[in-house]
Amino acid sequence: MRVDAVLVLDFGGQYCHLIARRIREKGVYSEIVPHDISSHEISAFEDSLKVKGIVLSGGPESIYAQNAPKINHAILNKELPVLGLCYGHQLLAKIYGGSVEPADKKEFGMVYALVDRPIGVLKGLKAKTRVWMSHSDTVYGVSEEFEVLAHTSNSPIAAFRHRKKPMYGIQWHPEVTHTEEGDQVFHNFLFRVCGCQANWKIESFAQRLIDELKEKIGERKAVIALSGGIDSSTVAVLGARALGGNLSAILVDHGFMRENEVQNVRRMFQGSEIDLITIDAKRRFLNRLKGVVDPEAKRRIIGEEFIKVFEEEAQKREAEFLIQGTIYPDRIESGFGKLSSKIKSHHNVAGLPKKMKFRGVVEPLANLYKDEVRQLAKNLGLLEEIVNRQPFPGPGLAVRVIGQVTEEKLEIVRKADRILNEEILNAGLEKDLWQSFAVLTETMSTGVKGDSRAYGYVIALRAVESREAMTAAFAKLPYEVLERTSSRITNEVPMMSRVVYDITNKPPATIEWE
Ligand code: XMP
């Protein structure tokens, strides 16, 4: 069955991904597409989806900037319902002859919008509703074809609609939770304006992903990198159901795994539909990282080596395809959008060498968020232990040892990591955390052991709460838990002088240190 879908045109706004999430949460499939997508490309979606509307996202540029992202005007003639948000709102106003100017006063943060006409996407909103604003250009006038629906003290036209077409513009950000009636706006747009049915469920998505894999790979063979994390495990099950014995699931032990991790992963898949092959590649990874300190260089090298191992294994098995568990935020943070800037290259994405010996790389989860993957995994019947596993970066502990990676340092960070997570488990806190781990810093510090001065390593502990890793808050772990962890680490791990706790949120920090 083709499900209803709304496409989000990405004008580079930091909240763009939230728009797609809000739509999917309402049971309507949504995908983010480049802002300059052609009308023809939109039609191509029709093979698998019923495109019912489009949303134009916000963006960092002024519509008058030299590189201001544009829209293909033919799209606006497709008679599809359109909702422009922030930059999208200004763009629509300008295209249809309105006046958009730099504001006398920038609007940023919480503002009250006064709803003059509670109709269309604003139906059911209070007369005075709290909204989140973040803009400098402002719409001061719209052409005769439009009518004004709302204003604020600084934006005389904070929302408008076309009199004849299903076209709306809103200056604020309904996708941000600070906007109190944002949900209602999406509800109105999807179900009143676009006439969507809430017929997208992650469960029904599984079969579509399996069918797509069958279609792309056919009778040929594929390999998958299975780390035992939720993403690769889910994609491995999809792969096994699509390809049966033509899929080889390979766990590359790059030597940057946590304590007993390889054995645990093997145990988790014992007797399952996946026949897991383990490759011991510890030596070659460590050799290649000798003398490398730059985090991006580490990621790139690990990514390259990973692919080499895979190419070798694939050749042995005559596999032409590589299946990967890349998910949506990996792509966003690696800078997949034309306009969003790169934060760090996740090794399973941007670290891939340009030329690969595979006929193709397939990423079935590339449009899903972590919580959606968890839902999918549950529905596919994966073990609870896998479904609830914390995310772990592809380059593993190599990006949790700051600077030079050595066997000795890996051993230290492994032990500290195990102790922290044992204490978190004992305190029953694991369910509240997105991730909890230890980082071995490059700093040495003085301590005292027995009667003598000791000079040793500094371990940083990091525990964060998050919904999808795009933002995160440091966990307010009880002091007793931190104290027990610290005391055990300094006692049980050699060469340790000090334990510190990272109290930085994301942003401004990232979750991992490197
Ligand atoms: P950051 O550190 O960017 O991490 O806030 C966001 C989430 O992504 C994980 N992460 C990675 N995953 N390869 C991966 O597969 C990587 O290179 C990588 N770097 C970070 C991180 O653990 C967190 O969950």
GROMACS .gro file of N, CA and C in nm, residues 235-330:
model
  288
  235VAL      N    1   1.921  -0.373   1.097
  235VAL     CA    2   1.941  -0.382   0.953
  235VAL      C    3   1.984  -0.524   0.914
  236ALA      N    4   2.054  -0.592   1.005
  236ALA     CA    5   2.095  -0.730   0.976
  236ALA      C    6   1.973  -0.821   0.969
  237VAL      N    7   1.877  -0.798   1.060
  237VAL     CA    8   1.756  -0.881   1.057
  237VAL      C    9   1.677  -0.854   0.930
  238LEU      N   10   1.666  -0.727   0.893
  238LEU     CA   11   1.596  -0.693   0.768
  238LEU      C   12   1.667  -0.762   0.651
  239GLY      N   13   1.800  -0.753   0.652
  239GLY     CA   14   1.881  -0.812   0.545
  239GLY      C   15   1.862  -0.962   0.538
  240ALA      N   16   1.864  -1.026   0.655
  240ALA     CA   17   1.849  -1.172   0.657
  240ALA      C   18   1.712  -1.211   0.604
  241ARG      N   19   1.609  -1.132   0.639
  241ARG     CA   20   1.474  -1.166   0.591
  241ARG      C   21   1.461  -1.140   0.440
  242ALA      N   22   1.536  -1.044   0.391
  242ALA     CA   23   1.527  -1.015   0.248
  242ALA      C   24   1.612  -1.110   0.165
  243LEU      N   25   1.730  -1.145   0.216
  243LEU     CA   26   1.827  -1.215   0.132
  243LEU      C   27   1.858  -1.357   0.176
  244GLY      N   28   1.813  -1.394   0.294
  244GLY     CA   29   1.840  -1.529   0.345
  244GLY      C   30   1.989  -1.557   0.350
  245GLY      N   31   2.028  -1.670   0.295
  245GLY     CA   32   2.168  -1.714   0.301
  245GLY      C   33   2.262  -1.630   0.216
  246ASN      N   34   2.208  -1.537   0.137
  246ASN     CA   35   2.296  -1.452   0.056
  246ASN      C   36   2.355  -1.336   0.136
  247LEU      N   37   2.318  -1.328   0.263
  247LEU     CA   38   2.373  -1.221   0.348
  247LEU      C   39   2.475  -1.280   0.445
  248SER      N   40   2.594  -1.219   0.449
  248SER     CA   41   2.691  -1.256   0.552
  248SER      C   42   2.703  -1.141   0.650
  249ALA      N   43   2.677  -1.169   0.778
  249ALA     CA   44   2.689  -1.065   0.881
  249ALA      C   45   2.826  -1.079   0.946
  250ILE      N   46   2.901  -0.970   0.941
  250ILE     CA   47   3.040  -0.977   0.987
  250ILE      C   48   3.066  -0.879   1.099
  251LEU      N   49   3.122  -0.930   1.206
  251LEU     CA   50   3.162  -0.843   1.318
  251LEU      C   51   3.313  -0.825   1.308
  252VAL      N   52   3.353  -0.701   1.279
  252VAL     CA   53   3.496  -0.675   1.272
  252VAL      C   54   3.542  -0.633   1.411
  253ASP      N   55   3.628  -0.711   1.469
  253ASP     CA   56   3.681  -0.672   1.599
  253ASP      C   57   3.802  -0.582   1.572
  254HIS      N   58   3.776  -0.450   1.578
  254HIS     CA   59   3.884  -0.356   1.548
  254HIS      C   60   3.970  -0.328   1.670
  255GLY      N   61   3.933  -0.392   1.781
  255GLY     CA   62   4.014  -0.374   1.902
  255GLY      C   63   3.969  -0.255   1.985
  256PHE      N   64   3.865  -0.187   1.940
  256PHE     CA   65   3.819  -0.069   2.014
  256PHE      C   66   3.683  -0.095   2.077
  257MET      N   67   3.656  -0.224   2.101
  257MET     CA   68   3.530  -0.263   2.163
  257MET      C   69   3.543  -0.255   2.315
  258ARG      N   70   3.425  -0.255   2.381
  258ARG     CA   71   3.427  -0.251   2.526
  258ARG      C   72   3.456  -0.390   2.584
  259GLU      N   73   3.466  -0.396   2.718
  259GLU     CA   74   3.504  -0.523   2.781
  259GLU      C   75   3.404  -0.634   2.745
  260ASN      N   76   3.453  -0.746   2.704
  260ASN     CA   77   3.372  -0.865   2.670
  260ASN      C   78   3.268  -0.841   2.562
  261GLU      N   79   3.281  -0.733   2.487
  261GLU     CA   80   3.175  -0.697   2.393
  261GLU      C   81   3.160  -0.800   2.281
  262VAL      N   82   3.273  -0.845   2.228
  262VAL     CA   83   3.264  -0.939   2.115
  262VAL      C   84   3.193  -1.068   2.159
  263GLN      N   85   3.232  -1.118   2.275
  263GLN     CA   86   3.167  -1.241   2.325
  263GLN      C   87   3.017  -1.216   2.347
  264ASN      N   88   2.984  -1.100   2.402
  264ASN     CA   89   2.842  -1.070   2.428
  264ASN      C   90   2.761  -1.066   2.299
  265VAL      N   91   2.817  -1.003   2.198
  265VAL     CA   92   2.744  -0.992   2.071
  265VAL      C   93   2.725  -1.132   2.011
  266ARG      N   94   2.829  -1.213   2.019
  266ARG     CA   95   2.817  -1.349   1.964
  266ARG      C   96   2.706  -1.426   2.036
  267ARG      N   97   2.702  -1.407   2.168
  267ARG     CA   98   2.598  -1.476   2.247
  267ARG      C   99   2.458  -1.428   2.206
  268MET      N  100   2.445  -1.296   2.184
  268MET     CA  101   2.314  -1.241   2.152
  268MET      C  102   2.257  -1.297   2.022
  269PHE      N  103   2.345  -1.331   1.929
  269PHE     CA  104   2.294  -1.378   1.800
  269PHE      C  105   2.298  -1.529   1.783
  270GLN      N  106   2.344  -1.597   1.890
  270GLN     CA  107   2.348  -1.743   1.882
  270GLN      C  108   2.207  -1.799   1.859
  271GLY      N  109   2.195  -1.886   1.763
  271GLY     CA  110   2.065  -1.950   1.740
  271GLY      C  111   1.965  -1.860   1.669
  272SER      N  112   2.005  -1.740   1.628
  272SER     CA  113   1.911  -1.651   1.558
  272SER      C  114   1.918  -1.677   1.408
  273GLU      N  115   1.843  -1.598   1.331
  273GLU     CA  116   1.845  -1.615   1.185
  273GLU      C  117   1.974  -1.561   1.125
  274ILE      N  118   2.057  -1.498   1.212
  274ILE     CA  119   2.181  -1.440   1.160
  274ILE      C  120   2.301  -1.525   1.198
  275ASP      N  121   2.379  -1.559   1.096
  275ASP     CA  122   2.497  -1.639   1.120
  275ASP      C  123   2.615  -1.541   1.126
  276LEU      N  124   2.661  -1.515   1.248
  276LEU     CA  125   2.760  -1.408   1.267
  276LEU      C  126   2.903  -1.458   1.251
  277ILE      N  127   2.977  -1.386   1.166
  277ILE     CA  128   3.119  -1.422   1.145
  277ILE      C  129   3.204  -1.315   1.214
  278THR      N  130   3.300  -1.355   1.296
  278THR     CA  131   3.385  -1.255   1.364
  278THR      C  132   3.524  -1.253   1.298
  279ILE      N  133   3.571  -1.133   1.271
  279ILE     CA  134   3.705  -1.118   1.211
  279ILE      C  135   3.793  -1.044   1.311
  280ASP      N  136   3.903  -1.104   1.347
  280ASP     CA  137   3.994  -1.037   1.440
  280ASP      C  138   4.090  -0.948   1.360
  281ALA      N  139   4.067  -0.817   1.368
  281ALA     CA  140   4.152  -0.725   1.290
  281ALA      C  141   4.222  -0.625   1.383
  282LYS      N  142   4.237  -0.663   1.509
  282LYS     CA  143   4.290  -0.569   1.609
  282LYS      C  144   4.424  -0.509   1.568
  283ARG      N  145   4.516  -0.595   1.527
  283ARG     CA  146   4.652  -0.551   1.497
  283ARG      C  147   4.653  -0.443   1.389
  284ARG      N  148   4.583  -0.473   1.280
  284ARG     CA  149   4.594  -0.381   1.166
  284ARG      C  150   4.535  -0.244   1.197
  285PHE      N  151   4.430  -0.240   1.278
  285PHE     CA  152   4.371  -0.110   1.313
  285PHE      C  153   4.467  -0.030   1.402
  286LEU      N  154   4.522  -0.099   1.501
  286LEU     CA  155   4.612  -0.030   1.594
  286LEU      C  156   4.736   0.020   1.521
  287ASN      N  157   4.787  -0.063   1.430
  287ASN     CA  158   4.904  -0.021   1.353
  287ASN      C  159   4.876   0.104   1.272
  288ARG      N  160   4.758   0.108   1.212
  288ARG     CA  161   4.728   0.224   1.127
  288ARG      C  162   4.706   0.351   1.208
  289LEU      N  163   4.672   0.334   1.335
  289LEU     CA  164   4.648   0.454   1.417
  289LEU      C  165   4.774   0.505   1.487
  290LYS      N  166   4.884   0.435   1.466
  290LYS     CA  167   5.009   0.477   1.532
  290LYS      C  168   5.042   0.622   1.499
  291GLY      N  169   5.060   0.703   1.599
  291GLY     CA  170   5.101   0.842   1.577
  291GLY      C  171   4.987   0.935   1.536
  292VAL      N  172   4.866   0.884   1.523
  292VAL     CA  173   4.754   0.969   1.480
  292VAL      C  174   4.684   1.025   1.603
  293VAL      N  175   4.667   1.157   1.607
  293VAL     CA  176   4.602   1.218   1.724
  293VAL      C  177   4.475   1.294   1.687
  294ASP      N  178   4.464   1.337   1.563
  294ASP     CA  179   4.350   1.419   1.525
  294ASP      C  180   4.223   1.332   1.514
  295PRO      N  181   4.116   1.373   1.583
  295PRO     CA  182   3.996   1.289   1.585
  295PRO      C  183   3.937   1.260   1.447
  296GLU      N  184   3.935   1.361   1.361
  296GLU     CA  185   3.879   1.338   1.228
  296GLU      C  186   3.967   1.243   1.147
  297ALA      N  187   4.100   1.253   1.169
  297ALA     CA  188   4.192   1.161   1.099
  297ALA      C  189   4.169   1.019   1.150
  298LYS      N  190   4.149   1.005   1.281
  298LYS     CA  191   4.123   0.872   1.338
  298LYS      C  192   3.999   0.812   1.272
  299ARG      N  193   3.892   0.893   1.269
  299ARG     CA  194   3.767   0.843   1.210
  299ARG      C  195   3.787   0.800   1.065
  300ARG      N  196   3.859   0.885   0.991
  300ARG     CA  197   3.878   0.856   0.849
  300ARG      C  198   3.956   0.726   0.831
  301ILE      N  199   4.065   0.712   0.909
  301ILE     CA  200   4.149   0.593   0.896
  301ILE      C  201   4.070   0.467   0.935
  302ILE      N  202   3.997   0.477   1.045
  302ILE     CA  203   3.919   0.361   1.089
  302ILE      C  204   3.814   0.325   0.983
  303GLY      N  205   3.751   0.429   0.929
  303GLY     CA  206   3.651   0.406   0.823
  303GLY      C  207   3.714   0.335   0.704
  304GLU      N  208   3.831   0.383   0.663
  304GLU     CA  209   3.899   0.323   0.546
  304GLU      C  210   3.936   0.178   0.572
  305GLU      N  211   3.991   0.155   0.691
  305GLU     CA  212   4.037   0.019   0.724
  305GLU      C  213   3.917  -0.077   0.732
  306PHE      N  214   3.809  -0.024   0.787
  306PHE     CA  215   3.686  -0.101   0.796
  306PHE      C  216   3.643  -0.149   0.659
  307ILE      N  217   3.641  -0.055   0.567
  307ILE     CA  218   3.597  -0.089   0.432
  307ILE      C  219   3.692  -0.189   0.368
  308LYS      N  220   3.822  -0.173   0.397
  308LYS     CA  221   3.919  -0.269   0.339
  308LYS      C  222   3.888  -0.410   0.389
  309VAL      N  223   3.868  -0.421   0.520
  309VAL     CA  224   3.837  -0.553   0.577
  309VAL      C  225   3.713  -0.608   0.509
  310PHE      N  226   3.617  -0.520   0.493
  310PHE     CA  227   3.492  -0.565   0.431
  310PHE      C  228   3.509  -0.607   0.287
  311GLU      N  229   3.587  -0.528   0.216
  311GLU     CA  230   3.610  -0.565   0.076
  311GLU      C  231   3.673  -0.703   0.067
  312GLU      N  232   3.771  -0.726   0.156
  312GLU     CA  233   3.837  -0.857   0.155
  312GLU      C  234   3.738  -0.969   0.184
  313GLU      N  235   3.657  -0.947   0.289
  313GLU     CA  236   3.562  -1.052   0.327
  313GLU      C  237   3.455  -1.070   0.219
  314ALA      N  238   3.416  -0.958   0.160
  314ALA     CA  239   3.314  -0.964   0.056
  314ALA      C  240   3.367  -1.042  -0.064
  315GLN      N  241   3.493  -1.015  -0.098
  315GLN     CA  242   3.552  -1.086  -0.214
  315GLN      C  243   3.555  -1.235  -0.190
  316LYS      N  244   3.595  -1.271  -0.066
  316LYS     CA  245   3.599  -1.414  -0.033
  316LYS      C  246   3.462  -1.478  -0.053
  317ARG      N  247   3.359  -1.398  -0.026
  317ARG     CA  248   3.223  -1.453  -0.031
  317ARG      C  249   3.147  -1.414  -0.157
  318GLU      N  250   3.219  -1.350  -0.248
  318GLU     CA  251   3.160  -1.302  -0.375
  318GLU      C  252   3.039  -1.213  -0.351
  319ALA      N  253   3.049  -1.129  -0.247
  319ALA     CA  254   2.938  -1.037  -0.217
  319ALA      C  255   2.963  -0.905  -0.289
  320GLU      N  256   2.860  -0.853  -0.352
  320GLU     CA  257   2.877  -0.729  -0.429
  320GLU      C  258   2.825  -0.607  -0.356
  321PHE      N  259   2.746  -0.631  -0.251
  321PHE     CA  260   2.683  -0.517  -0.182
  321PHE      C  261   2.724  -0.509  -0.036
  322LEU      N  262   2.733  -0.387   0.011
  322LEU     CA  263   2.756  -0.362   0.153
  322LEU      C  264   2.629  -0.300   0.210
  323ILE      N  265   2.576  -0.361   0.317
  323ILE     CA  266   2.457  -0.303   0.381
  323ILE      C  267   2.504  -0.235   0.508
  324GLN      N  268   2.456  -0.115   0.531
  324GLN     CA  269   2.500  -0.040   0.650
  324GLN      C  270   2.382   0.007   0.733
  325GLY      N  271   2.405   0.024   0.863
  325GLY     CA  272   2.300   0.067   0.955
  325GLY      C  273   2.299   0.217   0.978
  326THR      N  274   2.341   0.294   0.881
  326THR     CA  275   2.341   0.440   0.895
  326THR      C  276   2.200   0.491   0.923
  327ILE      N  277   2.185   0.577   1.023
  327ILE     CA  278   2.052   0.633   1.047
  327ILE      C  279   2.053   0.784   1.020
  328TYR      N  280   1.935   0.841   1.030
  328TYR     CA  281   1.916   0.979   0.988
  328TYR      C  282   2.010   1.081   1.053
  329PRO      N  283   2.018   1.082   1.190
  329PRO     CA  284   2.105   1.183   1.251
  329PRO      C  285   2.252   1.168   1.210
  330ASP      N  286   2.299   1.045   1.178
  330ASP     CA  287   2.438   1.028   1.132
  330ASP      C  288   2.458   1.112   1.007
   0.00000   0.00000   0.00000
